[in-house]
PDB file of C-alpha atoms in Angstrom:
ATOM      1  CA  MET A   1     104.898  38.400 149.648  1.00  0.00           C
ATOM      2  CA  THR A   2     101.712  40.428 149.608  1.00  0.00           C
ATOM      3  CA  THR A   3      99.284  40.734 152.455  1.00  0.00           C
ATOM      4  CA  PRO A   4      95.789  39.512 151.597  1.00  0.00           C
ATOM      5  CA  THR A   5      92.998  42.017 152.078  1.00  0.00           C
ATOM      6  CA  ASN A   6      89.514  41.306 153.335  1.00  0.00           C
ATOM      7  CA  ASP A   7      88.413  41.363 149.703  1.00  0.00           C
ATOM      8  CA  ASP A   8      90.942  38.585 148.916  1.00  0.00           C
ATOM      9  CA  THR A   9      89.634  36.563 151.834  1.00  0.00           C
ATOM     10  CA  ALA A  10      86.065  36.863 150.613  1.00  0.00           C
ATOM     11  CA  ALA A  11      87.003  35.740 147.120  1.00  0.00           C
ATOM     12  CA  ALA A  12      88.901  32.755 148.495  1.00  0.00           C
ATOM     13  CA  ALA A  13      86.057  31.699 150.783  1.00  0.00           C
ATOM     14  CA  ASP A  14      84.079  30.036 147.984  1.00  0.00           C
ATOM     15  CA  THR A  15      86.273  27.096 146.953  1.00  0.00           C
ATOM     16  CA  THR A  16      83.583  24.632 145.984  1.00  0.00           C
ATOM     17  CA  GLY A  17      81.897  24.224 142.658  1.00  0.00           C
ATOM     18  CA  ALA A  18      78.282  23.203 142.153  1.00  0.00           C
ATOM     19  CA  THR A  19      79.188  19.514 142.570  1.00  0.00           C
ATOM     20  CA  GLY A  20      80.792  19.935 146.008  1.00  0.00           C
ATOM     21  CA  THR A  21      84.266  19.325 144.656  1.00  0.00           C
ATOM     22  CA  THR A  22      86.866  21.894 145.663  1.00  0.00           C
ATOM     23  CA  THR A  23      88.721  23.786 142.968  1.00  0.00           C
ATOM     24  CA  ASP A  24      91.801  21.651 143.664  1.00  0.00           C
ATOM     25  CA  GLY A  25      89.844  18.474 142.840  1.00  0.00           C
ATOM     26  CA  ASN A  26      89.230  17.184 146.374  1.00  0.00           C
ATOM     27  CA  THR A  27      85.755  15.892 147.158  1.00  0.00           C
ATOM     28  CA  GLY A  28      85.962  17.088 150.749  1.00  0.00           C
ATOM     29  CA  THR A  29      85.041  13.699 152.227  1.00  0.00           C
ATOM     30  CA  GLU A  30      88.395  13.388 153.994  1.00  0.00           C
ATOM     31  CA  GLY A  31      88.632  17.028 154.994  1.00  0.00           C
ATOM     32  CA  ILE A  32      87.881  19.440 157.769  1.00  0.00           C
ATOM     33  CA  THR A  33      84.377  19.353 159.215  1.00  0.00           C
ATOM     34  CA  GLY A  34      84.423  22.399 161.433  1.00  0.00           C
ATOM     35  CA  LEU A  35      86.266  25.381 162.803  1.00  0.00           C
ATOM     36  CA  GLY A  36      86.472  26.701 166.309  1.00  0.00           C
ATOM     37  CA  VAL A  37      88.146  29.572 168.020  1.00  0.00           C
ATOM     38  CA  VAL A  38      88.764  29.852 171.752  1.00  0.00           C
ATOM     39  CA  ILE A  39      89.051  33.312 173.256  1.00  0.00           C
ATOM     40  CA  GLY A  40      91.182  33.501 176.380  1.00  0.00           C
ATOM     41  CA  SER A  41      90.293  36.136 178.950  1.00  0.00           C
ATOM     42  CA  THR A  42      90.967  37.126 182.537  1.00  0.00           C
ATOM     43  CA  ASP A  43      87.177  37.465 182.999  1.00  0.00           C
ATOM     44  CA  SER A  44      85.517  34.851 180.827  1.00  0.00           C
ATOM     45  CA  ALA A  45      82.080  35.288 182.468  1.00  0.00           C
ATOM     46  CA  ALA A  46      81.867  38.924 181.360  1.00  0.00           C
ATOM     47  CA  LEU A  47      83.139  38.063 177.879  1.00  0.00           C
ATOM     48  CA  ILE A  48      80.637  35.212 177.529  1.00  0.00           C
ATOM     49  CA  ALA A  49      77.800  37.534 178.557  1.00  0.00           C
ATOM     50  CA  TRP A  50      78.859  40.087 175.922  1.00  0.00           C
ATOM     51  CA  TYR A  51      79.177  37.515 173.115  1.00  0.00           C
ATOM     52  CA  ARG A  52      75.844  35.945 173.995  1.00  0.00           C
ATOM     53  CA  ALA A  53      74.096  39.332 173.991  1.00  0.00           C
ATOM     54  CA  ALA A  54      75.758  40.256 170.704  1.00  0.00           C
ATOM     55  CA  LEU A  55      75.406  36.982 168.800  1.00  0.00           C
ATOM     56  CA  GLU A  56      72.424  34.989 170.063  1.00  0.00           C
ATOM     57  CA  PRO A  57      69.920  37.451 168.529  1.00  0.00           C
ATOM     58  CA  LEU A  58      71.801  36.951 165.232  1.00  0.00           C
ATOM     59  CA  GLY A  59      71.308  33.177 165.384  1.00  0.00           C
ATOM     60  CA  ALA A  60      74.141  31.846 167.566  1.00  0.00           C
ATOM     61  CA  ARG A  61      73.215  29.184 170.125  1.00  0.00           C
ATOM     62  CA  TRP A  62      74.753  28.657 173.572  1.00  0.00           C
ATOM     63  CA  ALA A  63      75.666  25.012 174.214  1.00  0.00           C
ATOM     64  CA  GLU A  64      77.206  24.169 177.595  1.00  0.00           C
ATOM     65  CA  HIS A  65      80.408  26.250 177.364  1.00  0.00           C
ATOM     66  CA  LEU A  66      80.533  27.618 173.826  1.00  0.00           C
ATOM     67  CA  LEU A  67      78.577  29.453 171.172  1.00  0.00           C
ATOM     68  CA  ILE A  68      77.586  27.565 168.049  1.00  0.00           C
ATOM     69  CA  VAL A  69      77.722  30.189 165.299  1.00  0.00           C
ATOM     70  CA  GLY A  70      77.084  27.979 162.289  1.00  0.00           C
ATOM     71  CA  PRO A  71      77.334  24.407 161.043  1.00  0.00           C
ATOM     72  CA  GLY A  72      80.602  23.104 162.486  1.00  0.00           C
ATOM     73  CA  ALA A  73      81.629  26.571 163.724  1.00  0.00           C
ATOM     74  CA  ILE A  74      82.039  27.510 167.383  1.00  0.00           C
ATOM     75  CA  ILE A  75      83.428  30.214 169.632  1.00  0.00           C
ATOM     76  CA  GLY A  76      84.710  28.930 172.962  1.00  0.00           C
ATOM     77  CA  PHE A  77      85.863  30.838 176.028  1.00  0.00           C
ATOM     78  CA  ASP A  78      88.681  30.113 178.445  1.00  0.00           C
ATOM     79  CA  GLU A  79      89.511  31.825 181.748  1.00  0.00           C
ATOM     80  CA  ARG A  80      93.278  32.303 181.725  1.00  0.00           C
ATOM     81  CA  ASP A  81      95.945  33.832 183.932  1.00  0.00           C
ATOM     82  CA  ASP A  82      98.562  34.027 181.178  1.00  0.00           C
ATOM     83  CA  VAL A  83      96.864  36.757 179.101  1.00  0.00           C
ATOM     84  CA  ALA A  84      96.556  40.508 179.577  1.00  0.00           C
ATOM     85  CA  ASP A  85      93.236  42.154 180.386  1.00  0.00           C
ATOM     86  CA  LYS A  86      93.186  43.669 176.863  1.00  0.00           C
ATOM     87  CA  ALA A  87      94.360  42.285 173.515  1.00  0.00           C
ATOM     88  CA  ALA A  88      97.812  43.704 172.729  1.00  0.00           C
ATOM     89  CA  GLU A  89      97.412  43.407 168.936  1.00  0.00           C
ATOM     90  CA  PRO A  90      93.693  43.158 168.161  1.00  0.00           C
ATOM     91  CA  GLY A  91      94.238  42.960 164.406  1.00  0.00           C
ATOM     92  CA  ARG A  92      96.524  39.929 164.637  1.00  0.00           C
ATOM     93  CA  GLN A  93      93.532  37.599 164.416  1.00  0.00           C
ATOM     94  CA  LEU A  94      90.016  38.423 163.334  1.00  0.00           C
ATOM     95  CA  ILE A  95      86.891  36.416 164.027  1.00  0.00           C
ATOM     96  CA  ASN A  96      84.679  36.559 160.926  1.00  0.00           C
ATOM     97  CA  LEU A  97      80.966  35.846 161.051  1.00  0.00           C
ATOM     98  CA  THR A  98      78.736  35.887 158.001  1.00  0.00           C
ATOM     99  CA  VAL A  99      75.155  37.010 158.535  1.00  0.00           C
ATOM    100  CA  ARG A 100      72.024  36.969 156.388  1.00  0.00           C
ATOM    101  CA  ASP A 101      71.175  40.641 156.923  1.00  0.00           C
ATOM    102  CA  ILE A 102      74.073  42.889 157.880  1.00  0.00           C
ATOM    103  CA  ARG A 103      71.835  45.941 158.340  1.00  0.00           C
ATOM    104  CA  ALA A 104      69.690  44.081 160.901  1.00  0.00           C
ATOM    105  CA  ALA A 105      72.895  42.922 162.634  1.00  0.00           C
ATOM    106  CA  GLU A 106      74.182  46.505 162.603  1.00  0.00           C
ATOM    107  CA  LYS A 107      70.955  47.770 164.203  1.00  0.00           C
ATOM    108  CA  HIS A 108      71.116  45.101 166.927  1.00  0.00           C
ATOM    109  CA  LEU A 109      74.802  45.717 167.663  1.00  0.00           C
ATOM    110  CA  ASN A 110      74.206  49.480 167.810  1.00  0.00           C
ATOM    111  CA  SER A 111      71.502  48.852 170.426  1.00  0.00           C
ATOM    112  CA  LEU A 112      74.241  47.267 172.564  1.00  0.00           C
ATOM    113  CA  GLY A 113      76.525  50.284 172.131  1.00  0.00           C
ATOM    114  CA  VAL A 114      79.342  48.374 170.409  1.00  0.00           C
ATOM    115  CA  THR A 115      82.431  50.162 169.167  1.00  0.00           C
ATOM    116  CA  TRP A 116      82.801  50.046 165.385  1.00  0.00           C
ATOM    117  CA  VAL A 117      86.372  49.829 164.106  1.00  0.00           C
ATOM    118  CA  ARG A 118      85.054  49.686 160.551  1.00  0.00           C
ATOM    119  CA  PRO A 119      81.420  50.642 159.959  1.00  0.00           C
ATOM    120  CA  VAL A 120      79.326  48.516 157.623  1.00  0.00           C
ATOM    121  CA  GLU A 121      80.322  49.203 154.049  1.00  0.00           C
ATOM    122  CA  GLU A 122      79.812  47.568 150.691  1.00  0.00           C
ATOM    123  CA  VAL A 123      83.214  46.550 149.322  1.00  0.00           C
ATOM    124  CA  GLY A 124      82.122  45.296 145.899  1.00  0.00           C
ATOM    125  CA  GLY A 125      80.817  42.140 144.355  1.00  0.00           C
ATOM    126  CA  GLY A 126      77.866  42.110 146.743  1.00  0.00           C
ATOM    127  CA  TRP A 127      80.087  41.829 149.840  1.00  0.00           C
ATOM    128  CA  PHE A 128      79.561  43.942 152.964  1.00  0.00           C
ATOM    129  CA  PHE A 129      82.259  44.161 155.635  1.00  0.00           C
ATOM    130  CA  SER A 130      82.354  45.647 159.116  1.00  0.00           C
ATOM    131  CA  THR A 131      84.454  45.267 162.244  1.00  0.00           C
ATOM    132  CA  ILE A 132      83.528  45.712 165.901  1.00  0.00           C
ATOM    133  CA  VAL A 133      85.654  45.350 169.009  1.00  0.00           C
ATOM    134  CA  ASP A 134      84.720  43.108 171.931  1.00  0.00           C
ATOM    135  CA  PRO A 135      85.196  44.203 175.568  1.00  0.00           C
ATOM    136  CA  VAL A 136      88.768  42.879 175.750  1.00  0.00           C
ATOM    137  CA  GLY A 137      89.870  44.395 172.451  1.00  0.00           C
ATOM    138  CA  ASN A 138      89.499  41.502 169.990  1.00  0.00           C
ATOM    139  CA  TYR A 139      88.205  42.328 166.521  1.00  0.00           C
ATOM    140  CA  LEU A 140      85.023  40.652 165.329  1.00  0.00           C
ATOM    141  CA  GLN A 141      84.115  41.101 161.670  1.00  0.00           C
ATOM    142  CA  ILE A 142      80.509  40.911 160.561  1.00  0.00           C
ATOM    143  CA  LEU A 143      80.168  40.073 156.864  1.00  0.00           C
ATOM    144  CA  GLN A 144      77.422  39.530 154.335  1.00  0.00           C
ATOM    145  CA  GLY A 145      78.135  37.846 151.028  1.00  0.00           C
ATOM    146  CA  PRO A 146      76.597  38.304 147.603  1.00  0.00           C
ATOM    147  CA  GLY A 147      73.172  36.823 147.112  1.00  0.00           C
ATOM    148  CA  THR A 148      72.864  35.985 150.817  1.00  0.00           C
ATOM    149  CA  PRO A 149      69.276  34.880 151.358  1.00  0.00           C
ATOM    150  CA  ARG A 150      67.614  36.966 154.014  1.00  0.00           C
ATOM    151  CA  THR A 151      65.230  35.364 156.451  1.00  0.00           C
ATOM    152  CA  PRO A 152      61.626  36.458 155.880  1.00  0.00           C
TER     153      PRO A 152
END
């Protein structure tokens, strides 16, 4: 079994044709309508503050107890006593966010002093990938796809 790379993930992300039918023939009407991730932390208030500062200027919206990062996509936060202060294996799961302008996102994130695990780089086919680390050691990938329309 081979391990998929980020490039494989990007290629697999577009599974719909022009008609809205997936490549396996499903129309999507019975399928998944959203995706959420919940980040557990021993200090959720500090983590929420960091994510809000990092992502709201990129278009995320705070709603009660979570960040809405796209249509049907959220990041939630949970104060927990059964997790370590830092992620033991930060690469085990990656949170991927696609942005309209990765260079503008890079400039904003640099203004916050983030740590880059993987600086912004073009990986081919119009895709740009980068990875930052949040305050508790989780990896957050910032991506831009080919032909992504930039906001004026």
